[in-house]
Amino acid sequence: MTDATSDPDKIEAPTPDNALRAADAADGPMLAADGTPLKKSLNRALRAQKLRALLLIAPLLIFVLLTFIAPIVDMLFRSVENQIVSETLPRTTRALADFDAGTGEIPGEPVYEAAYYDIFLASERKEHTRLGSRLNYEQTGASSLFRRSGRGLDDIGEVYQDQFEDLDENWDEAEPWAEMMGSPEWLNAQRGWTEEDGAMPEFELREGVAEVLPKTAEFYEIFARFTQVEDEDSPLEEEPWSMVHTALYQDLAAGDVSGYDGPHAEMLQAADELVDSPDFETVSFTDGFEEVDEDWADPEIWNTIKMYAPPYTTGYFLNAVDMEKTVDGPQLRDEDERIYGLLFKRTMFMSMVITFSCIALGYPVAYLLSNLPARSANLLMILVLLPFWTSLLVRTSAWKVMLQQQGVINDVLVWLGLVADDSRLVMINNQFGTIVAMTHILLPFMILPMYSVMSTIPPSFVRAARSLGATNWTAFWRVYFPQSVPGIGAGSILVFILSIGYYITPEIVGGTTGTFISNRIAYHISSSLNWGLAAALGTILLVVVLVLYWAYDRIVGIDNVKLGG
Amino acid sequence: MSDAVVITETRTLPYSFTLPVIGAAGAFFGIFVGAAQGSTLMGIIGGAVICAAIAWLALQVFGTDQEKTFRWAIVAVAAVAGFLLGGLPGLVVGALFGWFIGWFTYWIGRSRYRAFLPPYLTGGQVLWHYSFRVLCGAIFVFLITPILVVMPLSFNAENFFTFTPEMLSFDPEGYSLRHYRDFFTSNDWQQALWNSVKIAPMATLLAVSFGTLAAIGLSSEHVPFRRAIMAILISPMIVPLIISAAGMYFFYSRIGLQGTYLGVVLAHAALGIPFVIITVTATLVGFDRSLTRAAANLGADPITTFFRVQMPLILPGVISGGLFAFITSFDEVVVVIFVGSANQQTLPWQMFTGLREQISPTILAVATILVAISIALLSTVEILRRRSEKMRGMSPS
């Protein structure tokens, strides 16, 4: 111990003592052991600590963001997303821009022309039925209209196709078309292509053809690429769709092809002459559409398409609150079509009834548990915790067993003679069943928070009130009850949040009158496939729950959630 | 309560009080017997007279000296009467009734109900005290009956969802293990069980490993945006399951996880995380940080400190969080219906389909097995909680 090096005053290395001494000597800021100012050093340590905490949290945060928050955000997005119309009918959407919906008139020929090409392409891609079912949510009958039109629109093109074919067989052959439209390099590559080469050489337009025959070139290119990629056939072997013939007619009628000097120039010249001759039979797109289905001559379908053309829509949300888009802006639906308002109201009402019955049943039990000696309270607590831990499906099936007409309760009542055998009580597949089963299922969620609040209330308060002359009731109502209110609040919000989004129990014991909004959401996801509406309903429900969650956080604090007593 | 101290002397109450009270109880039971036999009025009168007579016999003729003999005699007589009226079930009900009325007679007649209450209570307060207990008892019955009813019904020999006459007369023919046999031999159920067993532990593992790390991070004193992070991590518990299920269905089908094992595991892990966070942070509240500092001071690196010092102390919390996560995944049905495909059909899903479509009591056998599992889990969590509180020096409540 007498060794000089163990004497703190003799050590030269940075020690706390030396640092303090140095700080005194320098008369500057206080220094840490390594000579940096203490404040800076502490800040650095704090930063390191923060960083460490964040690094520990980061994996989970990223996990939750990816697996949980992203799906929720995606659902919010889906509730307004509406790209299907503008993606499937791009030309029509553009042509409809000038169309004035609500005048009761049908749009002009250009719109029908655009719609002809769009629907024709969509039906080749098998997308027209999807669009039809999308529009069917807004206008009944749209689905079958699009299905019929996908087949029927061939008739327009066949008028031209037949006439060109009568003039020259080559118009119905694949090879001449390809030679006329494709670039020589592509033709060579395509001719030399075999199965083993893998992907086919991508179709290229011949230089100059797009100036002479703009529409024909545009649609032939789409046809050729589609044939190559989707059907995996060579455009050299497949004659083009009748739509291309329609485009050819339009080009020939609109312009002069005398400047064309590519392959098959004489064939094209002959066709041009044919088109110009008075005998050539034509059909306007408007008439053609009307031929396919009379509904196309009704402005309603055009109004609907125009209304749902933008890539984002409020339509799903309007639907979810029983409104619909009309040409005069959003309006309430007819009285007999309003179902979601009713469902939301019913969900709210039933959740409130469930919450109140949980308070009524939970309060006495929580009071008893918190006023009994610890041993008996723990024993009784098991009776609360056992249902809490039992599978939800078990409890729901138990209630199905209990409440059925041939179930345990009815059997006991009949056995006791309280109910006649032929007039058994109907207690399931209605609101009563849902309320009873859900009260039972959610009761532990009410009792546990109430219990944890009530066990902190000192019994001496009530005794003091009694000794000061309060009656039993006054002592309870004025002294005990106000202190237990936080427990009621915590339990109620928890139960309400849980019950408002319940799905399984109402589905099994609710029948038709005891179902919640969540059952409707599930129906739209799995049966009607109206995902946008499901997402909109879900979003509204989510907002309600988040507001309650915020209130819960304010009143109780999320950190104070306790599980299992 | 048996060790509670008697604080009020008991005494024999006058007949003017005892006989009407016990007579009223008898009349109440008489309603049911009478209704079952055809005449409610006769039941009420008969019940009242018989019970009043029993009370008089008990207090006047037998007294407290021969209490035991007399009570057994009542049980025997009531059981025989029950058997004559209603066969074997009647015998059980009768014996129970006899036991109750014997106990009730002495309890009321000898004012034993006051024994454990302060002597200064008024009659009304005593009445309220016991009515309140009866009310709470009824609520406990409401809580526990559905779960208890399932168990005997699962041994039903018939394909019924209710007690058959054979079961009620305790005929061995009425009971069988056929629904359990169904469960263990049916391919559907075994596949479902196997799927549950495959999914839940993986989800639990993910939730526990990520959740414990994050809870340790969250418990340090300086966490920026603590509230916001906490809100995000807890949100899977708050957002209604149907919304989580819808969102996950849309999103997972976009990225090709819908209908895969991985998708279901990830979804279930996300749902279990809040429980792990809550239980582990609760354990860490009482954690003494000087222990880790001491370990670091003694030369342990952070990993050693974590596994040798911190982990053993918070282990009870981690395990009970894990059990919560496990039961969440094991019981979960809404999300798996949407995110999973037929290949991921779990036990609750199979039960749900069973309840909705073809109703078979095999469900009750499964339910009984699940109740047994939850009792085991509940006991484990309780033991862990007490152990954890003991280790952290709190007195177990």
PDB file of C-alpha atoms in Angstrom, chain A residues 2-152:
ATOM      1  CA  THR A   2       2.966   2.218   0.424  1.00  0.00           C
ATOM      2  CA  ASP A   3       3.893   1.788  -3.204  1.00  0.00           C
ATOM      3  CA  ALA A   4       4.076   5.200  -4.763  1.00  0.00           C
ATOM      4  CA  THR A   5       2.097   4.207  -7.883  1.00  0.00           C
ATOM      5  CA  SER A   6      -0.988   3.420  -5.835  1.00  0.00           C
ATOM      6  CA  ASP A   7      -1.119   6.956  -4.545  1.00  0.00           C
ATOM      7  CA  PRO A   8      -3.786   8.710  -6.600  1.00  0.00           C
ATOM      8  CA  ASP A   9      -1.869  11.970  -6.553  1.00  0.00           C
ATOM      9  CA  LYS A  10       1.132  10.414  -8.217  1.00  0.00           C
ATOM     10  CA  ILE A  11      -0.602   8.873 -11.222  1.00  0.00           C
ATOM     11  CA  GLU A  12      -0.095  10.725 -14.458  1.00  0.00           C
ATOM     12  CA  ALA A  13      -2.581   8.830 -16.566  1.00  0.00           C
ATOM     13  CA  PRO A  14      -6.120  10.259 -17.011  1.00  0.00           C
ATOM     14  CA  THR A  15      -8.040   9.554 -13.827  1.00  0.00           C
ATOM     15  CA  PRO A  16     -11.154  11.276 -12.547  1.00  0.00           C
ATOM     16  CA  ASP A  17      -9.060  13.020  -9.939  1.00  0.00           C
ATOM     17  CA  ASN A  18      -6.602  14.294 -12.493  1.00  0.00           C
ATOM     18  CA  ALA A  19      -9.423  15.426 -14.718  1.00  0.00           C
ATOM     19  CA  LEU A  20     -10.985  17.397 -11.883  1.00  0.00           C
ATOM     20  CA  ARG A  21      -7.659  18.901 -11.025  1.00  0.00           C
ATOM     21  CA  ALA A  22      -7.061  19.810 -14.645  1.00  0.00           C
ATOM     22  CA  ALA A  23     -10.479  21.372 -14.811  1.00  0.00           C
ATOM     23  CA  ASP A  24      -9.728  23.444 -11.720  1.00  0.00           C
ATOM     24  CA  ALA A  25      -6.382  24.468 -13.092  1.00  0.00           C
ATOM     25  CA  ALA A  26      -7.710  25.407 -16.517  1.00  0.00           C
ATOM     26  CA  ASP A  27     -10.632  27.292 -15.020  1.00  0.00           C
ATOM     27  CA  GLY A  28     -12.506  26.233 -18.183  1.00  0.00           C
ATOM     28  CA  PRO A  29     -15.337  23.799 -18.630  1.00  0.00           C
ATOM     29  CA  MET A  30     -15.238  20.636 -16.576  1.00  0.00           C
ATOM     30  CA  LEU A  31     -13.334  17.878 -18.382  1.00  0.00           C
ATOM     31  CA  ALA A  32     -13.929  14.159 -18.523  1.00  0.00           C
ATOM     32  CA  ALA A  33     -11.167  11.700 -17.739  1.00  0.00           C
ATOM     33  CA  ASP A  34      -9.873  11.681 -21.293  1.00  0.00           C
ATOM     34  CA  GLY A  35      -9.689  15.465 -21.436  1.00  0.00           C
ATOM     35  CA  THR A  36     -12.796  16.249 -23.494  1.00  0.00           C
ATOM     36  CA  PRO A  37     -15.289  18.638 -21.911  1.00  0.00           C
ATOM     37  CA  LEU A  38     -17.617  16.722 -19.638  1.00  0.00           C
ATOM     38  CA  LYS A  39     -20.709  18.076 -21.341  1.00  0.00           C
ATOM     39  CA  LYS A  40     -19.550  16.862 -24.723  1.00  0.00           C
ATOM     40  CA  SER A  41     -18.523  13.520 -23.326  1.00  0.00           C
ATOM     41  CA  LEU A  42     -21.888  13.047 -21.646  1.00  0.00           C
ATOM     42  CA  ASN A  43     -23.671  13.994 -24.849  1.00  0.00           C
ATOM     43  CA  ARG A  44     -21.659  11.434 -26.725  1.00  0.00           C
ATOM     44  CA  ALA A  45     -22.510   8.745 -24.196  1.00  0.00           C
ATOM     45  CA  LEU A  46     -26.178   9.726 -24.432  1.00  0.00           C
ATOM     46  CA  ARG A  47     -26.073   9.543 -28.183  1.00  0.00           C
ATOM     47  CA  ALA A  48     -24.469   6.118 -28.048  1.00  0.00           C
ATOM     48  CA  GLN A  49     -27.133   4.982 -25.632  1.00  0.00           C
ATOM     49  CA  LYS A  50     -29.897   6.288 -27.869  1.00  0.00           C
ATOM     50  CA  LEU A  51     -28.331   4.633 -30.868  1.00  0.00           C
ATOM     51  CA  ARG A  52     -28.051   1.342 -29.012  1.00  0.00           C
ATOM     52  CA  ALA A  53     -31.695   1.473 -27.993  1.00  0.00           C
ATOM     53  CA  LEU A  54     -32.762   2.285 -31.543  1.00  0.00           C
ATOM     54  CA  LEU A  55     -30.624  -0.523 -32.939  1.00  0.00           C
ATOM     55  CA  LEU A  56     -32.308  -2.952 -30.580  1.00  0.00           C
ATOM     56  CA  ILE A  57     -35.748  -1.713 -31.608  1.00  0.00           C
ATOM     57  CA  ALA A  58     -35.026  -1.417 -35.330  1.00  0.00           C
ATOM     58  CA  PRO A  59     -35.414  -5.095 -36.360  1.00  0.00           C
ATOM     59  CA  LEU A  60     -38.825  -5.380 -34.771  1.00  0.00           C
ATOM     60  CA  LEU A  61     -39.929  -1.984 -36.006  1.00  0.00           C
ATOM     61  CA  ILE A  62     -38.984  -2.897 -39.558  1.00  0.00           C
ATOM     62  CA  PHE A  63     -40.674  -6.272 -39.164  1.00  0.00           C
ATOM     63  CA  VAL A  64     -43.928  -4.736 -37.966  1.00  0.00           C
ATOM     64  CA  LEU A  65     -43.801  -2.007 -40.599  1.00  0.00           C
ATOM     65  CA  LEU A  66     -43.390  -4.582 -43.362  1.00  0.00           C
ATOM     66  CA  THR A  67     -45.735  -7.290 -42.196  1.00  0.00           C
ATOM     67  CA  PHE A  68     -48.427  -5.195 -40.594  1.00  0.00           C
ATOM     68  CA  ILE A  69     -48.337  -1.468 -41.286  1.00  0.00           C
ATOM     69  CA  ALA A  70     -47.656  -1.869 -45.020  1.00  0.00           C
ATOM     70  CA  PRO A  71     -50.746  -4.075 -45.487  1.00  0.00           C
ATOM     71  CA  ILE A  72     -52.879  -1.521 -43.648  1.00  0.00           C
ATOM     72  CA  VAL A  73     -51.520   1.317 -45.804  1.00  0.00           C
ATOM     73  CA  ASP A  74     -52.095  -0.818 -48.884  1.00  0.00           C
ATOM     74  CA  MET A  75     -55.696  -1.283 -47.812  1.00  0.00           C
ATOM     75  CA  LEU A  76     -56.147   2.471 -47.395  1.00  0.00           C
ATOM     76  CA  PHE A  77     -54.729   2.938 -50.876  1.00  0.00           C
ATOM     77  CA  ARG A  78     -56.994   0.296 -52.325  1.00  0.00           C
ATOM     78  CA  SER A  79     -60.069   2.040 -50.952  1.00  0.00           C
ATOM     79  CA  VAL A  80     -59.545   4.950 -53.360  1.00  0.00           C
ATOM     80  CA  GLU A  81     -57.622   3.269 -56.182  1.00  0.00           C
ATOM     81  CA  ASN A  82     -59.498   2.996 -59.467  1.00  0.00           C
ATOM     82  CA  GLN A  83     -56.967   2.539 -62.241  1.00  0.00           C
ATOM     83  CA  ILE A  84     -58.766  -0.293 -63.944  1.00  0.00           C
ATOM     84  CA  VAL A  85     -61.033   1.935 -66.056  1.00  0.00           C
ATOM     85  CA  SER A  86     -58.334   4.221 -67.390  1.00  0.00           C
ATOM     86  CA  GLU A  87     -55.952   1.296 -67.928  1.00  0.00           C
ATOM     87  CA  THR A  88     -58.437  -0.873 -69.778  1.00  0.00           C
ATOM     88  CA  LEU A  89     -60.081   1.912 -71.780  1.00  0.00           C
ATOM     89  CA  PRO A  90     -57.289   4.479 -72.309  1.00  0.00           C
ATOM     90  CA  ARG A  91     -58.562   5.854 -75.618  1.00  0.00           C
ATOM     91  CA  THR A  92     -62.157   6.032 -74.453  1.00  0.00           C
ATOM     92  CA  THR A  93     -61.130   7.843 -71.294  1.00  0.00           C
ATOM     93  CA  ARG A  94     -59.311  10.451 -73.394  1.00  0.00           C
ATOM     94  CA  ALA A  95     -62.162  10.761 -75.885  1.00  0.00           C
ATOM     95  CA  LEU A  96     -64.677  11.165 -73.072  1.00  0.00           C
ATOM     96  CA  ALA A  97     -62.802  14.142 -71.658  1.00  0.00           C
ATOM     97  CA  ASP A  98     -64.995  16.559 -73.613  1.00  0.00           C
ATOM     98  CA  PHE A  99     -68.168  14.571 -73.068  1.00  0.00           C
ATOM     99  CA  ASP A 100     -70.619  16.439 -70.921  1.00  0.00           C
ATOM    100  CA  ALA A 101     -72.227  13.904 -68.602  1.00  0.00           C
ATOM    101  CA  GLY A 102     -75.702  14.633 -67.400  1.00  0.00           C
ATOM    102  CA  THR A 103     -77.123  16.245 -70.556  1.00  0.00           C
ATOM    103  CA  GLY A 104     -78.913  13.009 -71.371  1.00  0.00           C
ATOM    104  CA  GLU A 105     -77.225  12.748 -74.746  1.00  0.00           C
ATOM    105  CA  ILE A 106     -74.997  10.017 -75.993  1.00  0.00           C
ATOM    106  CA  PRO A 107     -71.414  10.927 -76.860  1.00  0.00           C
ATOM    107  CA  GLY A 108     -70.262  11.447 -80.442  1.00  0.00           C
ATOM    108  CA  GLU A 109     -68.789   9.029 -82.959  1.00  0.00           C
ATOM    109  CA  PRO A 110     -65.125   9.500 -81.825  1.00  0.00           C
ATOM    110  CA  VAL A 111     -66.002   8.134 -78.383  1.00  0.00           C
ATOM    111  CA  TYR A 112     -67.618   5.070 -79.913  1.00  0.00           C
ATOM    112  CA  GLU A 113     -64.620   4.627 -82.165  1.00  0.00           C
ATOM    113  CA  ALA A 114     -62.221   4.770 -79.207  1.00  0.00           C
ATOM    114  CA  ALA A 115     -64.440   2.423 -77.222  1.00  0.00           C
ATOM    115  CA  TYR A 116     -64.485  -0.010 -80.159  1.00  0.00           C
ATOM    116  CA  TYR A 117     -60.707  -0.334 -80.213  1.00  0.00           C
ATOM    117  CA  ASP A 118     -60.392  -0.384 -76.402  1.00  0.00           C
ATOM    118  CA  ILE A 119     -63.015  -3.039 -75.797  1.00  0.00           C
ATOM    119  CA  PHE A 120     -61.774  -5.107 -78.716  1.00  0.00           C
ATOM    120  CA  LEU A 121     -58.256  -5.092 -77.290  1.00  0.00           C
ATOM    121  CA  ALA A 122     -59.549  -5.707 -73.774  1.00  0.00           C
ATOM    122  CA  SER A 123     -61.534  -8.701 -74.907  1.00  0.00           C
ATOM    123  CA  GLU A 124     -58.477 -10.134 -76.677  1.00  0.00           C
ATOM    124  CA  ARG A 125     -56.600  -9.690 -73.399  1.00  0.00           C
ATOM    125  CA  LYS A 126     -59.617 -11.127 -71.527  1.00  0.00           C
ATOM    126  CA  GLU A 127     -59.787  -7.990 -69.392  1.00  0.00           C
ATOM    127  CA  HIS A 128     -63.222  -6.766 -70.432  1.00  0.00           C
ATOM    128  CA  THR A 129     -65.068  -9.020 -67.969  1.00  0.00           C
ATOM    129  CA  ARG A 130     -62.958  -7.705 -65.097  1.00  0.00           C
ATOM    130  CA  LEU A 131     -63.796  -4.165 -66.084  1.00  0.00           C
ATOM    131  CA  GLY A 132     -67.418  -5.194 -66.486  1.00  0.00           C
ATOM    132  CA  SER A 133     -67.612  -6.521 -62.954  1.00  0.00           C
ATOM    133  CA  ARG A 134     -65.878  -3.390 -61.665  1.00  0.00           C
ATOM    134  CA  LEU A 135     -68.455  -1.145 -63.345  1.00  0.00           C
ATOM    135  CA  ASN A 136     -71.208  -3.481 -62.253  1.00  0.00           C
ATOM    136  CA  TYR A 137     -70.669  -2.293 -58.654  1.00  0.00           C
ATOM    137  CA  GLU A 138     -71.775   1.142 -59.844  1.00  0.00           C
ATOM    138  CA  GLN A 139     -74.308   0.264 -62.523  1.00  0.00           C
ATOM    139  CA  THR A 140     -76.183  -2.995 -62.524  1.00  0.00           C
ATOM    140  CA  GLY A 141     -75.984  -4.738 -65.872  1.00  0.00           C
ATOM    141  CA  ALA A 142     -72.550  -3.425 -66.839  1.00  0.00           C
ATOM    142  CA  SER A 143     -71.004  -6.833 -66.320  1.00  0.00           C
ATOM    143  CA  SER A 144     -73.223  -8.625 -68.840  1.00  0.00           C
ATOM    144  CA  LEU A 145     -73.048  -5.667 -71.209  1.00  0.00           C
ATOM    145  CA  PHE A 146     -69.274  -5.928 -71.407  1.00  0.00           C
ATOM    146  CA  ARG A 147     -69.373  -9.691 -71.673  1.00  0.00           C
ATOM    147  CA  ARG A 148     -71.745  -9.505 -74.649  1.00  0.00           C
ATOM    148  CA  SER A 149     -69.808  -6.682 -76.293  1.00  0.00           C
ATOM    149  CA  GLY A 150     -66.531  -8.571 -76.131  1.00  0.00           C
ATOM    150  CA  ARG A 151     -68.028 -11.099 -78.534  1.00  0.00           C
ATOM    151  CA  GLY A 152     -70.330  -8.785 -80.484  1.00  0.00           C
TER     152      GLY A 152
END
